[in-house]
Each structure stands twice: as C-alpha cells, then as structure tokens.
mmCIF file of C-alpha atoms and ligand atoms in Angstrom:
data_model
loop_
_atom_site.group_PDB
_atom_site.id
_atom_site.type_symbol
_atom_site.label_atom_id
_atom_site.label_comp_id
_atom_site.label_asym_id
_atom_site.label_seq_id
_atom_site.Cartn_x
_atom_site.Cartn_y
_atom_site.Cartn_z
ATOM 1 C CA UNK G 1117 0.000 0.000 0.000
ATOM 2 C CA UNK G 1118 1.522 3.320 -1.074
ATOM 3 C CA UNK G 1119 2.136 5.851 1.662
ATOM 4 C CA UNK G 1120 -0.207 8.812 1.021
ATOM 5 C CA UNK G 1121 0.681 12.482 1.460
ATOM 6 C CA UNK G 1122 -2.128 14.458 3.084
ATOM 7 C CA UNK G 1123 -2.442 18.247 2.811
ATOM 8 C CA UNK G 1124 -4.900 19.772 5.307
ATOM 9 C CA UNK G 1125 -6.626 23.115 4.629
ATOM 10 C CA UNK G 1126 -7.676 25.245 7.610
ATOM 11 C CA UNK G 1127 -9.002 28.721 8.388
ATOM 12 C CA UNK G 1128 -9.465 28.903 12.160
ATOM 13 C CA UNK G 1129 -9.184 27.040 15.439
ATOM 14 C CA UNK G 1130 -8.217 23.731 13.884
ATOM 15 C CA UNK G 1131 -9.879 21.242 16.232
ATOM 16 C CA UNK G 1132 -10.531 18.930 13.279
ATOM 17 C CA UNK G 1133 -6.867 19.248 12.289
ATOM 18 C CA UNK G 1134 -6.008 18.281 15.885
ATOM 19 C CA UNK G 1135 -8.209 15.189 15.621
ATOM 20 C CA UNK G 1136 -6.260 14.218 12.486
ATOM 21 C CA UNK G 1137 -2.882 14.875 14.150
ATOM 22 C CA UNK G 1138 -3.929 12.795 17.181
ATOM 23 C CA UNK G 1139 -5.175 9.956 14.965
ATOM 24 C CA UNK G 1140 -1.881 9.987 13.064
ATOM 25 C CA UNK G 1141 -0.019 9.829 16.392
ATOM 26 C CA UNK G 1142 -2.005 6.701 17.291
ATOM 27 C CA UNK G 1143 -1.211 5.148 13.910
ATOM 28 C CA UNK G 1144 -4.845 5.437 12.832
ATOM 29 C CA UNK G 1145 -4.532 7.226 9.477
ATOM 30 C CA UNK G 1146 -3.962 4.082 7.457
ATOM 31 C CA UNK G 1147 -0.296 4.898 6.882
ATOM 32 C CA UNK G 1148 -1.133 8.367 5.508
ATOM 33 C CA UNK G 1149 0.969 11.301 6.689
ATOM 34 C CA UNK G 1150 -0.034 14.949 7.096
ATOM 35 C CA UNK G 1151 2.815 16.596 5.198
ATOM 36 C CA UNK G 1152 1.550 20.179 5.057
ATOM 37 C CA UNK G 1153 -1.125 22.415 6.593
ATOM 38 C CA UNK G 1154 -2.275 25.372 4.500
ATOM 39 C CA UNK G 1155 -4.269 28.216 6.051
ATOM 40 C CA UNK G 1156 -6.401 30.770 4.241
ATOM 41 C CA UNK G 1157 -5.617 33.228 7.075
ATOM 42 C CA UNK G 1158 -2.455 34.210 8.943
ATOM 43 C CA UNK G 1159 -2.312 33.954 12.729
ATOM 44 C CA UNK G 1160 -4.951 31.274 13.260
ATOM 45 C CA UNK G 1161 -4.587 28.709 16.056
ATOM 46 C CA UNK G 1162 -4.643 25.804 13.591
ATOM 47 C CA UNK G 1163 -1.161 26.887 12.423
ATOM 48 C CA UNK G 1164 0.153 26.639 15.994
ATOM 49 C CA UNK G 1165 -1.277 23.142 16.274
ATOM 50 C CA UNK G 1166 0.574 22.114 13.095
ATOM 51 C CA UNK G 1167 3.853 23.682 14.214
ATOM 52 C CA UNK G 1168 3.614 21.930 17.571
ATOM 53 C CA UNK G 1169 3.271 18.637 15.709
ATOM 54 C CA UNK G 1170 6.268 19.489 13.473
ATOM 55 C CA UNK G 1171 4.157 19.683 10.343
ATOM 56 C CA UNK G 1172 5.173 22.231 7.731
ATOM 57 C CA UNK G 1173 2.759 25.122 7.242
ATOM 58 C CA UNK G 1174 1.912 27.628 4.552
ATOM 59 C CA UNK G 1175 -0.345 30.649 4.615
ATOM 60 C CA UNK G 1176 -2.069 31.355 1.322
ATOM 61 C CA UNK G 1177 -4.247 34.246 2.430
ATOM 62 C CA UNK G 1178 -7.510 34.708 0.587
ATOM 63 C CA UNK G 1179 -7.278 38.462 1.045
ATOM 64 C CA UNK G 1180 -4.069 38.591 -1.037
ATOM 65 C CA UNK G 1181 -5.891 37.426 -4.192
ATOM 66 C CA UNK G 1182 -8.384 39.395 -6.281
ATOM 67 C CA UNK G 1183 -10.823 36.554 -6.981
ATOM 68 C CA UNK G 1184 -11.598 32.866 -6.522
ATOM 69 C CA UNK G 1185 -9.828 31.915 -9.771
ATOM 70 C CA UNK G 1186 -6.529 33.533 -8.782
ATOM 71 C CA UNK G 1187 -6.766 32.072 -5.283
ATOM 72 C CA UNK G 1188 -7.539 28.587 -6.616
ATOM 73 C CA UNK G 1189 -4.569 28.775 -9.009
ATOM 74 C CA UNK G 1190 -2.236 29.574 -6.112
ATOM 75 C CA UNK G 1191 -3.681 26.683 -4.102
ATOM 76 C CA UNK G 1192 -3.298 24.298 -7.023
ATOM 77 C CA UNK G 1193 0.390 25.245 -7.362
ATOM 78 C CA UNK G 1194 0.885 24.510 -3.665
ATOM 79 C CA UNK G 1195 -0.883 21.118 -3.866
ATOM 80 C CA UNK G 1196 1.376 20.153 -6.777
ATOM 81 C CA UNK G 1197 4.520 21.310 -4.993
ATOM 82 C CA UNK G 1198 3.484 19.270 -1.979
ATOM 83 C CA UNK G 1199 2.734 16.250 -4.208
ATOM 84 C CA UNK G 1200 -0.567 15.827 -2.387
ATOM 85 C CA UNK G 1201 -2.400 12.511 -2.683
ATOM 86 C CA UNK G 1202 -5.293 13.689 -0.507
ATOM 87 C CA UNK G 1203 -6.464 17.190 0.373
ATOM 88 C CA UNK G 1204 -8.638 17.576 3.477
ATOM 89 C CA UNK G 1205 -10.705 20.681 4.142
ATOM 90 C CA UNK G 1206 -10.855 20.754 7.958
ATOM 91 C CA UNK G 1207 -12.702 23.925 8.920
ATOM 92 C CA UNK G 1208 -11.670 25.599 5.663
ATOM 93 C CA UNK G 1209 -13.990 28.547 5.096
ATOM 94 C CA UNK G 1210 -13.033 29.629 1.584
ATOM 95 C CA UNK G 1211 -14.567 28.516 -1.696
ATOM 96 C CA UNK G 1212 -12.225 27.108 -4.359
ATOM 97 C CA UNK G 1213 -13.228 26.871 -8.009
ATOM 98 C CA UNK G 1214 -13.803 23.835 -10.233
ATOM 99 C CA UNK G 1215 -10.159 23.667 -11.418
ATOM 100 C CA UNK G 1216 -9.278 22.136 -8.044
ATOM 101 C CA UNK G 1217 -11.850 19.347 -7.937
ATOM 102 C CA UNK G 1218 -11.094 18.556 -11.584
ATOM 103 C CA UNK G 1219 -7.384 18.254 -10.775
ATOM 104 C CA UNK G 1220 -8.124 16.133 -7.682
ATOM 105 C CA UNK G 1221 -11.296 14.146 -8.426
ATOM 106 C CA UNK G 1222 -12.341 12.165 -5.347
ATOM 107 C CA UNK G 1223 -9.051 13.165 -3.734
ATOM 108 C CA UNK G 1224 -10.336 16.137 -1.775
ATOM 109 C CA UNK G 1225 -12.654 15.786 1.209
ATOM 110 C CA UNK G 1226 -14.526 18.221 3.435
ATOM 111 C CA UNK G 1227 -16.143 17.934 6.860
ATOM 112 C CA UNK G 1228 -19.481 19.716 7.152
ATOM 113 C CA UNK G 1229 -21.255 20.203 10.505
ATOM 114 C CA UNK G 1230 -24.724 18.925 9.505
ATOM 115 C CA UNK G 1231 -26.359 15.875 7.940
ATOM 116 C CA UNK G 1232 -26.126 16.780 4.228
ATOM 117 C CA UNK G 1233 -28.405 17.524 2.348
ATOM 118 C CA UNK G 1234 -29.759 19.494 5.337
ATOM 119 C CA UNK G 1235 -28.276 22.889 6.212
ATOM 120 C CA UNK G 1236 -25.597 22.969 3.534
ATOM 121 C CA UNK G 1237 -24.526 24.951 0.492
ATOM 122 C CA UNK G 1238 -23.659 28.600 0.132
ATOM 123 C CA UNK G 1239 -23.816 30.572 3.392
ATOM 124 C CA UNK G 1240 -23.957 27.464 5.580
ATOM 125 C CA UNK G 1241 -20.635 27.368 7.383
ATOM 126 C CA UNK G 1242 -19.409 27.381 10.964
ATOM 127 C CA UNK G 1243 -21.942 28.535 13.554
ATOM 128 C CA UNK G 1244 -24.490 29.537 10.866
ATOM 129 C CA UNK G 1245 -25.168 25.847 10.257
ATOM 130 C CA UNK G 1246 -26.093 25.239 13.898
ATOM 131 C CA UNK G 1247 -28.160 28.441 14.086
ATOM 132 C CA UNK G 1248 -30.173 27.192 11.092
ATOM 133 C CA UNK G 1249 -30.685 23.725 12.620
ATOM 134 C CA UNK G 1250 -31.958 25.226 15.900
ATOM 135 C CA UNK G 1251 -34.163 27.713 14.037
ATOM 136 C CA UNK G 1252 -35.783 24.864 12.104
ATOM 137 C CA UNK G 1253 -36.303 22.868 15.283
ATOM 138 C CA UNK G 1254 -34.819 19.617 13.980
ATOM 139 C CA UNK G 1255 -34.326 17.065 16.739
ATOM 140 C CA UNK G 1256 -31.308 15.359 15.180
ATOM 141 C CA UNK G 1257 -28.335 16.900 13.403
ATOM 142 C CA UNK G 1258 -24.799 15.653 12.908
ATOM 143 C CA UNK G 1259 -21.821 15.831 10.586
ATOM 144 C CA UNK G 1260 -20.887 14.664 7.107
ATOM 145 C CA UNK G 1261 -17.563 13.951 5.398
ATOM 146 C CA UNK G 1262 -17.860 14.109 1.619
ATOM 147 C CA UNK G 1263 -15.718 14.369 -1.473
ATOM 148 C CA UNK G 1264 -15.521 17.881 -2.894
ATOM 149 C CA UNK G 1265 -17.052 18.542 -6.298
ATOM 150 C CA UNK G 1266 -18.099 21.690 -8.155
ATOM 151 C CA UNK G 1267 -21.361 21.718 -6.207
ATOM 152 C CA UNK G 1268 -20.882 23.365 -2.805
ATOM 153 C CA UNK G 1269 -21.377 20.612 -0.153
ATOM 154 C CA UNK G 1270 -22.863 18.440 -2.909
ATOM 155 C CA UNK G 1271 -20.170 15.815 -3.529
ATOM 156 C CA UNK G 1272 -20.365 12.066 -2.795
ATOM 157 C CA UNK G 1273 -20.966 11.335 0.892
ATOM 158 C CA UNK G 1274 -18.297 9.229 2.615
ATOM 159 C CA UNK G 1275 -19.413 9.088 6.269
ATOM 160 C CA UNK G 1276 -22.145 10.646 8.412
ATOM 161 C CA UNK G 1277 -22.923 10.573 12.115
ATOM 162 C CA UNK G 1278 -26.076 11.784 13.860
ATOM 163 C CA UNK G 1279 -26.083 13.887 17.030
ATOM 164 C CA UNK G 1280 -29.129 14.650 19.201
ATOM 165 C CA UNK G 1281 -30.300 18.203 19.780
ATOM 166 C CA UNK G 1282 -31.118 18.911 23.419
ATOM 167 C CA UNK G 1283 -33.424 21.378 25.203
ATOM 168 C CA UNK G 1284 -31.664 24.679 25.789
ATOM 169 C CA UNK G 1285 -29.012 24.196 23.092
ATOM 170 C CA UNK G 1286 -27.347 27.344 21.795
ATOM 171 C CA UNK G 1287 -25.460 27.342 18.469
ATOM 172 C CA UNK G 1288 -22.188 27.266 20.434
ATOM 173 C CA UNK G 1289 -23.222 24.328 22.640
ATOM 174 C CA UNK G 1290 -24.514 22.405 19.632
ATOM 175 C CA UNK G 1291 -21.372 23.123 17.592
ATOM 176 C CA UNK G 1292 -19.233 21.684 20.397
ATOM 177 C CA UNK G 1293 -21.381 18.545 20.708
ATOM 178 C CA UNK G 1294 -21.368 17.943 16.948
ATOM 179 C CA UNK G 1295 -17.584 18.274 16.914
ATOM 180 C CA UNK G 1296 -17.024 16.013 19.921
ATOM 181 C CA UNK G 1297 -19.534 13.324 19.010
ATOM 182 C CA UNK G 1298 -19.252 13.355 15.225
ATOM 183 C CA UNK G 1299 -16.670 15.454 13.354
ATOM 184 C CA UNK G 1300 -13.577 14.455 15.342
ATOM 185 C CA UNK G 1301 -14.435 10.770 14.774
ATOM 186 C CA UNK G 1302 -15.676 10.590 11.205
ATOM 187 C CA UNK G 1303 -13.022 12.848 9.665
ATOM 188 C CA UNK G 1304 -9.996 10.747 10.749
ATOM 189 C CA UNK G 1305 -11.973 7.603 9.916
ATOM 190 C CA UNK G 1306 -12.695 8.838 6.369
ATOM 191 C CA UNK G 1307 -9.017 9.745 5.919
ATOM 192 C CA UNK G 1308 -7.994 6.284 7.134
ATOM 193 C CA UNK G 1309 -10.368 4.587 4.695
ATOM 194 C CA UNK G 1310 -8.983 6.713 1.836
ATOM 195 C CA UNK G 1311 -5.364 5.974 2.764
ATOM 196 C CA UNK G 1312 -6.149 2.258 2.908
ATOM 197 C CA UNK G 1313 -7.625 2.498 -0.626
ATOM 198 C CA UNK G 1314 -11.014 1.382 0.696
ATOM 199 C CA UNK G 1315 -13.141 4.125 -0.887
ATOM 200 C CA UNK G 1316 -14.530 3.894 -4.397
ATOM 201 C CA UNK G 1317 -17.025 6.157 -6.150
ATOM 202 C CA UNK G 1318 -19.485 5.126 -8.828
ATOM 203 C CA UNK G 1319 -22.394 7.290 -10.045
ATOM 204 C CA UNK G 1320 -21.728 9.714 -7.166
ATOM 205 C CA UNK G 1321 -22.158 6.983 -4.558
ATOM 206 C CA UNK G 1322 -19.271 6.039 -2.265
ATOM 207 C CA UNK G 1323 -18.700 2.353 -1.495
ATOM 208 C CA UNK G 1324 -16.523 1.286 1.394
ATOM 209 C CA UNK G 1325 -14.564 -1.959 1.053
ATOM 210 C CA UNK G 1326 -14.601 -4.188 4.153
HETATM 211 C C1 GAR O 1211 -16.192 22.778 12.088
HETATM 212 O O1 GAR O 1211 -17.420 22.614 12.755
HETATM 213 C C2 GAR O 1211 -16.337 22.425 10.620
HETATM 214 O O2 GAR O 1211 -17.200 21.360 10.374
HETATM 215 C C3 GAR O 1211 -16.930 23.702 10.086
HETATM 216 O O3 GAR O 1211 -16.284 24.733 10.785
HETATM 217 C C4 GAR O 1211 -15.789 24.247 12.047
HETATM 218 C C5 GAR O 1211 -14.291 24.452 12.081
HETATM 219 O O4 GAR O 1211 -13.736 24.083 13.278
HETATM 220 N N1 GAR O 1211 -16.729 23.777 8.672
HETATM 221 C C6 GAR O 1211 -17.567 24.373 7.845
HETATM 222 O O5 GAR O 1211 -18.577 24.937 8.208
HETATM 223 C C7 GAR O 1211 -17.148 24.303 6.382
HETATM 224 N N2 GAR O 1211 -18.258 24.625 5.541
HETATM 225 P P1 GAR O 1211 -12.175 23.739 13.469
HETATM 226 O O6 GAR O 1211 -11.363 24.858 12.839
HETATM 227 O O7 GAR O 1211 -12.003 23.738 14.972
HETATM 228 O O8 GAR O 1211 -11.876 22.399 12.867
#
C-alpha cells in the first residue's frame, strides 16, 4: 500500500486538524501522513497546532488574491509542490473553483457540521449551520464527510454521524457537541479509509470496502 501524502486546509481554530494529528499519532490514518497544513488566514490557532506537531505550514491568504480563480490557481500550485495525494478541508472557510476538484477528483474531502443535504450549500458554514438547525427545530443533526465537487457541499458522501439536539441548546453548545460526538471521529476515519484504498465512487455513490 503506497504511503499517502495528506495536505490539510484550515481557516481557524483547527480542532478537526487536531483530531487528524492525534489519529496519526495513534497510527490510525492508514499509513497516511499529514505533510503540510495550508491556512487561508495568517495567525490562526490551527497553524500553531501544526507547528507543535512538526508539520510544515503555509499561509495562502484569501485576502491577497483578487478573486476565486486567482486564489484557486495559487492553491493548485501549492498542492502540486506538496505532491498531495489527498487534500482535506478541515474547517476551511473559503470557496475554491472547479479547477481544483477537476485536478483532484475524489481526492479532496470536506467535513461539514450537519447531515447533508440538510443545512448545507452557500452561506452554511461554521456557527451559521447550527443556528439554522436550531431555528428549524430539527431534533437530530450531525456531521458529514464528503468528497468535494463543483457543487458546494454536494459531492459524494463518505461518512455521516447523527447527534441529538437537546433542550436549551445554543449554536455554540450544539457546535461543540457535533464536533465532539461526530466530526472528530468521522473525519480521521474517512481519511484512514482513503489511505487504505477502501473508498470507491461510482455514479456519485461512495462504497466502502470491508
Ligand atoms: C467545524 O465545525 C467544521 O465542520 C466547520 O467549521 C468548524 C471548524 O472548526 N466547517 C464548515 O462549516 C465548512 N463549511 P475547526 O477549525 O475547529 O476544525
């Protein structure tokens, strides 16, 4: 089994990145190795987490580029320089254009804090997702890991996990529960399955080999 190089994209606190680093430390990433962390913003805590784990970092700041196309081109150059086998969006809050998912078909995954197709797509990111779930009054939410395609949050679903909503939840409380009970488990698990070559996609449906 070839050793896979994983590039992780972040924009903020990086708790999902930490879950990946911890899983790698326990030997639970299927032999994959996080070789680079790229942030869309300077100064975020996710970069400190990477440095502490001796992982190389880059900042490719969205604000330094005039549009999505120019930003995506810079990202693509970085992925090629890093010889990425897998790109993981772990709390990455910036939209990339279709050149990226065409260059890395079924090789880029994203964790989304809801059960797709609920509460997803443009404008649904971070706390907004949990605000929308509470506003709708759903009793169950959760998280989804999916492959990235041209459709925002619309790519093939790899793993999902449900989380109960409780009386008195605020968006912040719910976000924390969804992270603890779902995201931090299914993201490393999806990466492990990828690195063990257990994921295949046909007609937009992901199959997982036993
Ligand atoms: C996570 O809940 C992640 O699912 C969400 O932002 C948070 C980032 O936390 N991502 C999105 O909403 C992407 N559309 P983290 O920086 O601590 O991993």
